[in-house]
Tab-separated table of C-alpha atoms in Angstrom:
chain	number	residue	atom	x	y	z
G	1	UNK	CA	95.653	114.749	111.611
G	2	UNK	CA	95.930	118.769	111.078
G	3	UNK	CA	92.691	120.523	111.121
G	4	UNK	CA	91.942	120.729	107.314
G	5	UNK	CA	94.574	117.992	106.412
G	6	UNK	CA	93.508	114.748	104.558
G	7	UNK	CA	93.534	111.931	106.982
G	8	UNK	CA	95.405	109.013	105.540
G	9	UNK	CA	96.193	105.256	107.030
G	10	UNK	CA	99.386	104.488	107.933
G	11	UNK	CA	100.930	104.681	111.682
G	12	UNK	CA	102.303	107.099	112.938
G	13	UNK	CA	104.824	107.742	115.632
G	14	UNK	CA	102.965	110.159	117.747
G	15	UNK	CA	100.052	106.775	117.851
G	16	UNK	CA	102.899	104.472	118.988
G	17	UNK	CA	104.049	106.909	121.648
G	18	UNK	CA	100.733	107.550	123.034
G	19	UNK	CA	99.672	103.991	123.656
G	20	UNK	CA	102.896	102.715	124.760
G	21	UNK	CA	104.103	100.232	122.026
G	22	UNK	CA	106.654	99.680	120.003
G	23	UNK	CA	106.661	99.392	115.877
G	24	UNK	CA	107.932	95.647	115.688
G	25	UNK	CA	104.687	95.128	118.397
G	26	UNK	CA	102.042	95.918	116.116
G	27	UNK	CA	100.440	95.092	112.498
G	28	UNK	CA	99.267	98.156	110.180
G	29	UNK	CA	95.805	97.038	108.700
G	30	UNK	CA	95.554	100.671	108.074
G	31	UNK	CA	97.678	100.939	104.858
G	32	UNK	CA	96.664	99.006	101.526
G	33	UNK	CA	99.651	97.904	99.566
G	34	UNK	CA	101.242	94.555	98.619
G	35	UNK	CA	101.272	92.043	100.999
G	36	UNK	CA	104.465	90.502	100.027
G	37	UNK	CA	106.816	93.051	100.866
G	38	UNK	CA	109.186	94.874	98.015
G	39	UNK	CA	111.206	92.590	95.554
G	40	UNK	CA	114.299	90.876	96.401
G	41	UNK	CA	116.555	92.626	94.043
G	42	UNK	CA	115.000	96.644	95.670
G	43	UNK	CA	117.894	96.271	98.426
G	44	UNK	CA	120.723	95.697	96.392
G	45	UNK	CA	119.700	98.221	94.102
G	46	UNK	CA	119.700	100.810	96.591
G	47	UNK	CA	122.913	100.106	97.941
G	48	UNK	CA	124.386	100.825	94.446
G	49	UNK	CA	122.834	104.357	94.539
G	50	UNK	CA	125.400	107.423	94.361
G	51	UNK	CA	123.858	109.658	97.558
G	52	UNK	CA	126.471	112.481	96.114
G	53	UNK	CA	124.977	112.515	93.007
G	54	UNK	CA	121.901	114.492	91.733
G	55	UNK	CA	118.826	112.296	90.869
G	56	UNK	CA	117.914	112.240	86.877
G	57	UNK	CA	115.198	115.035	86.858
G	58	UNK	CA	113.347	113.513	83.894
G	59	UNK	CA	113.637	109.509	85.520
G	60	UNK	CA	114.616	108.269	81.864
G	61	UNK	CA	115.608	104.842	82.945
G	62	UNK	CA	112.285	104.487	85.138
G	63	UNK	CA	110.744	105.905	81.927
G	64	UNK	CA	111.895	103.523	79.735
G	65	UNK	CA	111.640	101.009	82.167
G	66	UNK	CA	108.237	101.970	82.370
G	67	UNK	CA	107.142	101.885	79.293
G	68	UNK	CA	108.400	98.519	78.606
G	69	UNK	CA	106.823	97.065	81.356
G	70	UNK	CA	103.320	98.396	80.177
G	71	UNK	CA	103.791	96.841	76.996
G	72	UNK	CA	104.285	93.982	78.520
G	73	UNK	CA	101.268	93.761	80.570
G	74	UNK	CA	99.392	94.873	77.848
G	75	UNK	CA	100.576	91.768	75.888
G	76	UNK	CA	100.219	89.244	78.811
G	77	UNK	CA	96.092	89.192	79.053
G	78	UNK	CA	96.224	92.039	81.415
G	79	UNK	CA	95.225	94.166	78.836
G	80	UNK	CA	93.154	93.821	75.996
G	81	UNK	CA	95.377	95.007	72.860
G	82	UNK	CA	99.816	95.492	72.789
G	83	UNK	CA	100.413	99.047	72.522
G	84	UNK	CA	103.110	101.253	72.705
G	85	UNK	CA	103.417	103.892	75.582
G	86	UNK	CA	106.190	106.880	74.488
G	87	UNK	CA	108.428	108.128	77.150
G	88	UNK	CA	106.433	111.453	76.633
G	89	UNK	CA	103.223	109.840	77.834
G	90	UNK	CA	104.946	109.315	81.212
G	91	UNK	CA	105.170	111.430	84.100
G	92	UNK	CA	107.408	110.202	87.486
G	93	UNK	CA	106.356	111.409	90.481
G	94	UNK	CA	107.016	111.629	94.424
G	95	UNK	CA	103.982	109.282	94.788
G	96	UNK	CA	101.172	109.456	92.828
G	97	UNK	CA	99.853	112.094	95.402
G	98	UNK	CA	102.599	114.746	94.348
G	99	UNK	CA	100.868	113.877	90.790
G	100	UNK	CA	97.398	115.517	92.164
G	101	UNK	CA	98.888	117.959	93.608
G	102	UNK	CA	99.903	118.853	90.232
G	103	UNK	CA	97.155	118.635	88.490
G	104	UNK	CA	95.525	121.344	90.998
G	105	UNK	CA	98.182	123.805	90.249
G	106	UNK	CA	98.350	123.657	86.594
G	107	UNK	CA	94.678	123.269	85.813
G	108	UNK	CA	93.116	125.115	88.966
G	109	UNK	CA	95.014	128.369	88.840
G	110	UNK	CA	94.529	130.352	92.215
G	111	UNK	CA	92.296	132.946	92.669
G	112	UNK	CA	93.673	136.312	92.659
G	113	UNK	CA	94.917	137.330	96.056
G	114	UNK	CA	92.192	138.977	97.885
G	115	UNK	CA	89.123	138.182	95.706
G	116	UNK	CA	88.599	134.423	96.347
G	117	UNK	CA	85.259	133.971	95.330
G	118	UNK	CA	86.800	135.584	91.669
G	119	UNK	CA	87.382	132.683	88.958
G	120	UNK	CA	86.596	129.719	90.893
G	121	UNK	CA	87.328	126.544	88.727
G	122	UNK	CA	85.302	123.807	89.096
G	123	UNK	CA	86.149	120.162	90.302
G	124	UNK	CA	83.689	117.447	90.250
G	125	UNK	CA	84.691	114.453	92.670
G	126	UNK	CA	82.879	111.005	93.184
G	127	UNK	CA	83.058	110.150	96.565
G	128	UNK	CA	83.522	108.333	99.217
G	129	UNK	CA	86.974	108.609	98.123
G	130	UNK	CA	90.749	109.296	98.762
G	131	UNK	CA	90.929	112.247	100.774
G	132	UNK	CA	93.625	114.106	98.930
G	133	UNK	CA	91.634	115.236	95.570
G	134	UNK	CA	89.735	117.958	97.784
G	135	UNK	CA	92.545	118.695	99.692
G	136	UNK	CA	94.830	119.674	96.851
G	137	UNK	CA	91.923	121.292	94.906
G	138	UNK	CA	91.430	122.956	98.020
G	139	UNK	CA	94.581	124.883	98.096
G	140	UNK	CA	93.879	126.449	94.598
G	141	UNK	CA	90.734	127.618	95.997
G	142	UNK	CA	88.487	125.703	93.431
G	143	UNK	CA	84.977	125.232	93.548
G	144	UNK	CA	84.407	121.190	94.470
G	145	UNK	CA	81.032	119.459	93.877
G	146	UNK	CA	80.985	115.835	94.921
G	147	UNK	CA	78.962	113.262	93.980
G	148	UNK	CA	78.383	110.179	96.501
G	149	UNK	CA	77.922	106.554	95.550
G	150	UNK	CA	74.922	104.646	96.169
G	151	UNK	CA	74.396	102.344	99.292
G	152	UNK	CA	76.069	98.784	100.032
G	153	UNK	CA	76.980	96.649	99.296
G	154	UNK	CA	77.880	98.246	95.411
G	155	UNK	CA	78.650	101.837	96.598
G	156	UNK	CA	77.272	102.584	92.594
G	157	UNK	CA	77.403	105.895	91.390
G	158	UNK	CA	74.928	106.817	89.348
G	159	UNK	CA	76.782	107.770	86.229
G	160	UNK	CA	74.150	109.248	84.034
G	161	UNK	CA	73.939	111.703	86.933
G	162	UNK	CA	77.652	112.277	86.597
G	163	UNK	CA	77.290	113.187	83.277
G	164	UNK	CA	74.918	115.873	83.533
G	165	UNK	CA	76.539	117.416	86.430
G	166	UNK	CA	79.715	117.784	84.401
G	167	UNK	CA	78.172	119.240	81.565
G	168	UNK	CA	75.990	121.537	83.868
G	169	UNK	CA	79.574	122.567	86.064
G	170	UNK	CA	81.582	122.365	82.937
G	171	UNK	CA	84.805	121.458	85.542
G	172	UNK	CA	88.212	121.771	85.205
G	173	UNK	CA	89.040	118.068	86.301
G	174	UNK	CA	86.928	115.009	87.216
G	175	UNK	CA	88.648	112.379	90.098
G	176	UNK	CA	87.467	109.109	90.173
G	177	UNK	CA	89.385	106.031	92.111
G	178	UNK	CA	88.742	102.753	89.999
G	179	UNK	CA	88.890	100.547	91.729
G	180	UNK	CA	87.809	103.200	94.724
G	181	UNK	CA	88.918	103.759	97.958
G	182	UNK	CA	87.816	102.123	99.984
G	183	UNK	CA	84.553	101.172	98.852
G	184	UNK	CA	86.747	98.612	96.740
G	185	UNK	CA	83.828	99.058	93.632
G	186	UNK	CA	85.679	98.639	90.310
G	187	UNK	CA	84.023	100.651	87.347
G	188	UNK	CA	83.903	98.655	83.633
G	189	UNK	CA	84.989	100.539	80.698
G	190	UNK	CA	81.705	100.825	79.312
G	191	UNK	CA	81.213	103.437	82.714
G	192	UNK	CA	84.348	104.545	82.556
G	193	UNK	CA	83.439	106.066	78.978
G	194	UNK	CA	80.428	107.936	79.707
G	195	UNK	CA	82.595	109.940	82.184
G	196	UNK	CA	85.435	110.438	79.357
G	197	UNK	CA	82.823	111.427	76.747
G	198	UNK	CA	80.719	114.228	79.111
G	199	UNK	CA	84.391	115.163	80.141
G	200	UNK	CA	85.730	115.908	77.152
G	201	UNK	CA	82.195	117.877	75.837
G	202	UNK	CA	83.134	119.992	78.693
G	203	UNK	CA	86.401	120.540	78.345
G	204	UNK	CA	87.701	118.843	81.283
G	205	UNK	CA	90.088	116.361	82.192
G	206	UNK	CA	89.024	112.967	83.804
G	207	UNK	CA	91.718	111.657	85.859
G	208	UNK	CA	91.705	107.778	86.735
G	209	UNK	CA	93.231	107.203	89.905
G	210	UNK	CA	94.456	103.163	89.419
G	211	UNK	CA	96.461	102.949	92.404
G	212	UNK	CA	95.088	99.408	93.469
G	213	UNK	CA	94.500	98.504	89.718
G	214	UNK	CA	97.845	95.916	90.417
G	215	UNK	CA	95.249	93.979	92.535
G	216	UNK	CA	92.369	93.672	90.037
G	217	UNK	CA	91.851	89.722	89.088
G	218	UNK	CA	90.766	90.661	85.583
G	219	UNK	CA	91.018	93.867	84.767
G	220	UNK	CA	89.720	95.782	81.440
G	221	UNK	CA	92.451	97.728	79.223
G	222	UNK	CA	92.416	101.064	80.760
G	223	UNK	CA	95.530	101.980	78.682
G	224	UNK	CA	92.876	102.403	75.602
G	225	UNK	CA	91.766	105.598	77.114
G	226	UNK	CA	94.436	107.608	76.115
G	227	UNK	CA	93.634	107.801	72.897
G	228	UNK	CA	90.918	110.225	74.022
G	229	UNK	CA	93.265	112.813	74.842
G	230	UNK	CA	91.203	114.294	78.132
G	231	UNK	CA	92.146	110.991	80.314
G	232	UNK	CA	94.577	110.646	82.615
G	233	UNK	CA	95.989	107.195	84.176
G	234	UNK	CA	97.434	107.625	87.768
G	235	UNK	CA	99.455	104.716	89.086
G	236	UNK	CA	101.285	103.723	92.233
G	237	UNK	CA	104.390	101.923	92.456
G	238	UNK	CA	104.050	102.557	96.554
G	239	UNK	CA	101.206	100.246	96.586
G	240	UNK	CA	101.740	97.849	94.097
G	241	UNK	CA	105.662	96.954	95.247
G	242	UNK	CA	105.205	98.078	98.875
G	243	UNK	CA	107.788	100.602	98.207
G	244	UNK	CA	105.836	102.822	100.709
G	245	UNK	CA	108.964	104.786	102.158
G	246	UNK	CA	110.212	105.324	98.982
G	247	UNK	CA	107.478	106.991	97.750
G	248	UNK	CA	107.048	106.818	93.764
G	249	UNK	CA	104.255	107.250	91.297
G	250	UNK	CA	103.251	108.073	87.664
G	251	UNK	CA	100.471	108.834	85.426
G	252	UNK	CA	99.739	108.399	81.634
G	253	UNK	CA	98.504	110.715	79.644
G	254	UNK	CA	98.394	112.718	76.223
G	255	UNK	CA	101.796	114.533	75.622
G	256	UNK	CA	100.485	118.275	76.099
G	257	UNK	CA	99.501	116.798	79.675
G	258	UNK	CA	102.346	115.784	80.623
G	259	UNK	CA	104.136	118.571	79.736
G	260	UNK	CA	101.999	120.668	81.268
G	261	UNK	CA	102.373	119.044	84.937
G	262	UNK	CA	105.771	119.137	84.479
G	263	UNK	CA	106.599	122.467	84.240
G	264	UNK	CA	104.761	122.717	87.484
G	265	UNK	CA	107.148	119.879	89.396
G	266	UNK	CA	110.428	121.051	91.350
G	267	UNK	CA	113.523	119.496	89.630
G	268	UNK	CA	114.823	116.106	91.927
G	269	UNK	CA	111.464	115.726	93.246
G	270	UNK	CA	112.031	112.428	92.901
G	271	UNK	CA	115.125	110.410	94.290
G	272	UNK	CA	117.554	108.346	93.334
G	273	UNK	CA	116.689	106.062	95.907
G	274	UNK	CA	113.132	105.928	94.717
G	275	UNK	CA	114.399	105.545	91.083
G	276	UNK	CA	116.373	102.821	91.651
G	277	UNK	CA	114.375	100.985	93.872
G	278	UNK	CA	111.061	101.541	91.065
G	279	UNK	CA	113.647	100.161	88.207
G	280	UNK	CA	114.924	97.185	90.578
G	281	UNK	CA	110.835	96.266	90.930
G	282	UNK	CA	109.823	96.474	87.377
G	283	UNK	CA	112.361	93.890	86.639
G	284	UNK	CA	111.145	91.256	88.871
G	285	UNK	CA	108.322	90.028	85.838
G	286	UNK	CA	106.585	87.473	88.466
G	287	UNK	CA	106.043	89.439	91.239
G	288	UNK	CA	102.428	90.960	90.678
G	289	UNK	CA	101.389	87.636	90.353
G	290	UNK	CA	102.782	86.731	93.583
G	291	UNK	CA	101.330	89.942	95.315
G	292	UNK	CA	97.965	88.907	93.666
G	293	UNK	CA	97.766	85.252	94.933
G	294	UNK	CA	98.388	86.474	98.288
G	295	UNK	CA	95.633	89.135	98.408
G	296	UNK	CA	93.288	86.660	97.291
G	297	UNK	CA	94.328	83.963	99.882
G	298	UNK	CA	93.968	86.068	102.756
G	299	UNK	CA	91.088	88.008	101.397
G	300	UNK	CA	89.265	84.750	101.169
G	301	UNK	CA	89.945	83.916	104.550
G	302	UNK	CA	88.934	87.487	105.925
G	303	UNK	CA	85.642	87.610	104.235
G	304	UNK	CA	84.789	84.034	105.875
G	305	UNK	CA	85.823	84.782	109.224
G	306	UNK	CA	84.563	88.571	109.188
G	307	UNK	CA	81.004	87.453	108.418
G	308	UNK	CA	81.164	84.489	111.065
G	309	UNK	CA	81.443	87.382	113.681
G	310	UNK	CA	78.279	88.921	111.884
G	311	UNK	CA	79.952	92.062	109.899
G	312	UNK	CA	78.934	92.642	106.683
G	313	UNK	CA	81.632	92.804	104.144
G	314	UNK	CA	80.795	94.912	100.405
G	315	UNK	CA	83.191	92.770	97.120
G	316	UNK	CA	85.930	94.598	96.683
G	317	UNK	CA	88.517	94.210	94.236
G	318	UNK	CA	91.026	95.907	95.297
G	319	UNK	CA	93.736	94.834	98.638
G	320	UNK	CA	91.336	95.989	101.367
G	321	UNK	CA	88.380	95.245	102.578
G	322	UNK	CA	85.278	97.074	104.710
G	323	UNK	CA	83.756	95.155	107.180
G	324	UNK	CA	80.376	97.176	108.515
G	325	UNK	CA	81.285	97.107	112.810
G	326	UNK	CA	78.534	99.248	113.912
G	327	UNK	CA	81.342	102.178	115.109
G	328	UNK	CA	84.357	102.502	113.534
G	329	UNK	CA	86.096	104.692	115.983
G	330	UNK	CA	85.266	102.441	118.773
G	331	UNK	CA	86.546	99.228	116.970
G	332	UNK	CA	89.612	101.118	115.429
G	333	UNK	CA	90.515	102.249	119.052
G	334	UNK	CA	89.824	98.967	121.010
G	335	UNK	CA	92.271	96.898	117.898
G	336	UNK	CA	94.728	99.985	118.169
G	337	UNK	CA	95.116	98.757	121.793
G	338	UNK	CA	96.082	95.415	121.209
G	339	UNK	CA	98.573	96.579	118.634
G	340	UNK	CA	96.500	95.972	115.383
G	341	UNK	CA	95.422	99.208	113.135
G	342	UNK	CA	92.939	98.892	110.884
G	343	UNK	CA	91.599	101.993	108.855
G	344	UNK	CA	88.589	104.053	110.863
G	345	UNK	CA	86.636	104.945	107.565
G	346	UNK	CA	84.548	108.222	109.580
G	347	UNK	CA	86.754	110.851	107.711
G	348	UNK	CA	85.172	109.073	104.347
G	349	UNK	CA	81.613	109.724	105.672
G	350	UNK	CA	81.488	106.313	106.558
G	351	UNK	CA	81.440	105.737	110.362
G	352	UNK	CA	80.036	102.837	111.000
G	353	UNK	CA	83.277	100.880	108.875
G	354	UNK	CA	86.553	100.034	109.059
G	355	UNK	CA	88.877	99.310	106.235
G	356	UNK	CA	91.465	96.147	106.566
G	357	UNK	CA	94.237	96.399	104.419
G	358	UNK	CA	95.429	93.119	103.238
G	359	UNK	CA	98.612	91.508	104.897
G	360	UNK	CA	100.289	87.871	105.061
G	361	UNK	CA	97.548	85.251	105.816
G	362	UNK	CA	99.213	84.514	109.296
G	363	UNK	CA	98.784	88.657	109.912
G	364	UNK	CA	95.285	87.954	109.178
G	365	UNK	CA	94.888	85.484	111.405
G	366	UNK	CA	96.036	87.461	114.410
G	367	UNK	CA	93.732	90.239	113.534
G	368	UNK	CA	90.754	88.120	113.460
G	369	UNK	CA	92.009	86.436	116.912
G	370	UNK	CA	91.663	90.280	118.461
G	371	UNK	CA	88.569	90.734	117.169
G	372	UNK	CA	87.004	87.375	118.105
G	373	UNK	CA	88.526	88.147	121.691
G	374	UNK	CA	87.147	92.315	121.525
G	375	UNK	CA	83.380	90.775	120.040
């Protein structure tokens, strides 16, 4: 990665090159999305895309597609109460990450040029987490306080803690992952809401980074939040479809929000590839379920085999797991090797992990054949 850049998983090409081996010769532990591969119809979708044509600036069909498919969740027992999401609760983005970004630039204005210690705005961050909230709060210049999570196997945060530090800071915006990354812990709403509440005493937004929230067994309805008006609900089509090159996001929020981030986005940010593609996915009702029931098979599996070698693996409800190795960059290196990359969890302050994305049972299966071979 670039000095100050946030490491992500993922392989790259520069990797590939360097240890001599081709893409179709190795499995990517490293990224976290759905298992399953993209829906059937995605393809065909594409191919019916006008390249000539401008992309819809606003995504109105994703929108609306969108929205309908929330309500839907929300009426199917993966949320507690039907409820109606407008069109200007939505915001589309170029990944949820181009959503942060935006977040930083409208609510974390820059210093002025030459005085960067002048006007700091505050950012409180719960960590170990997804490397990108400091990085784009970084570029604004903001002032970032963190706040780390207790030890395994919960990775707990002490929330009462949170509380006070927010109304101490008084922050711009809060970032918690739920459930995190990659500590896997998933928050309740009853913790959820002492955040919101000490948030919105201080002014400050709380944004809910669901990315993996497709993968939750039972989750609570997070879609409730709204109502609060300092919340907002980031979500990631990339992971949940594994529409990874695509790249395509959104968030929820109250409708000065969403204005507000997007008169900060570039027109066509997002394609009409990635439009398409996120309209083609929605439509295909069963296929969270699908995704689900083959995270938990192979998840199962994992956790069995991963404590027979004797590493210690924390619950996680999201599509990864940690397993505790001893030293991450060691194990990540010796499995990069043999053509399988798992996720070297040192840039989260965690160096004696690794994170294992979920994949096909049979992908699985391989892995743990490496590592019963490398133990």
């Amino acid at each position: 990665a670039q000095p100050g850049r946030p490491v992500h998983g993922g392989i790259k090409p520069a990797e590939l090159r360097a240890l001599g081996l081709r893409p179709e010769d190795v499995l990517d532990f490293s990224a976290s999305i759905s298992p399953i591969g993209p829906p059937s119809g995605v393809w065909q979708a594409l191919q019916r895309v006008e390249l000539a044509a401008y992309p819809d600036p606003q995504c109105l069909e994703l929108k609306e597609a969108l929205a309908g498919h929330l309500a839907i969740q929300s009426g199917s027992g993966r949320s507690d109460s039907l409820r109606t999401i407008s069109l200007d609760n939505i915001l589309v983005g170029n990944g949820s990450t181009e959503i942060i970004h935006l977040l930083a630039r409208a609510y974390l204005p820059a210093p002025p040029e030459g005085n960067p210690g002048e006007n700091r705005c505050s950012v409180l961050i719960l960590t170990p987490t997804y490397g990108e909230y400091q990085g784009a709060c970084s570029l604004q210049g903001a002032a970032i306080s963190t706040l780390d999570a207790g030890p395994p196997p919960d990775f707990s945060w002490d929330l009462d803690l949170a509380a006070k530090l927010i109304d101490s800071q008084m922050p711009r915006l809060v970032f918690l992952c739920n459930p995190n990354n990659p500590t896997g812990s998933y928050l309740e709403r009853s913790d959820i809401d002492i955040l919101a509440t000490a948030a919105g005493k201080a002014g400050a937004l709380l944004v809910l980074d669901e990315a993996y929230l497709a993968f939750v067994e039972h989750p609570w309805d997070s879609l409730a939040m709204l109502d609060q008006h300092n919340v907002v609900i980031l979500r990631s089509m990339t992971k949940d479809y594994a529409l990874t090159g695509l790249r395509i996001g959104y968030c929820l929020a109250a409708e000065p929000v969403i204005a507000r981030l997007a008169a900060y986005q570039p027109d066509w940010s997002v394609s009409s590839l990635a439009q398409a593609g996120a309209v083609a996915a929605l439509a295909d009702s069963g296929y969270l379920a699908r995704s689900r029931s083959e995270v938990a098979r192979s998840k199962g599996f994992l956790i069995q085999r991963l404590g027979s070698l004797g590493f210690s693996v924390p619950p996680s409800a999201a599509n990864f797991l940690l397993a505790r190795v001893g030293d991450a960059p060691f194990w990540s290196g010796k499995l990069a090797r043999k053509g399988m990359f798992v996720r070297d969890c040192t840039s989260f302050g965690l160096s004696e992990y690794i994170r294992i994305g979920i994949r096909p049972l049979p992908d699985c299966q391989r892995l743990i054949q490496v590592m019963e071979a490398l133990a």
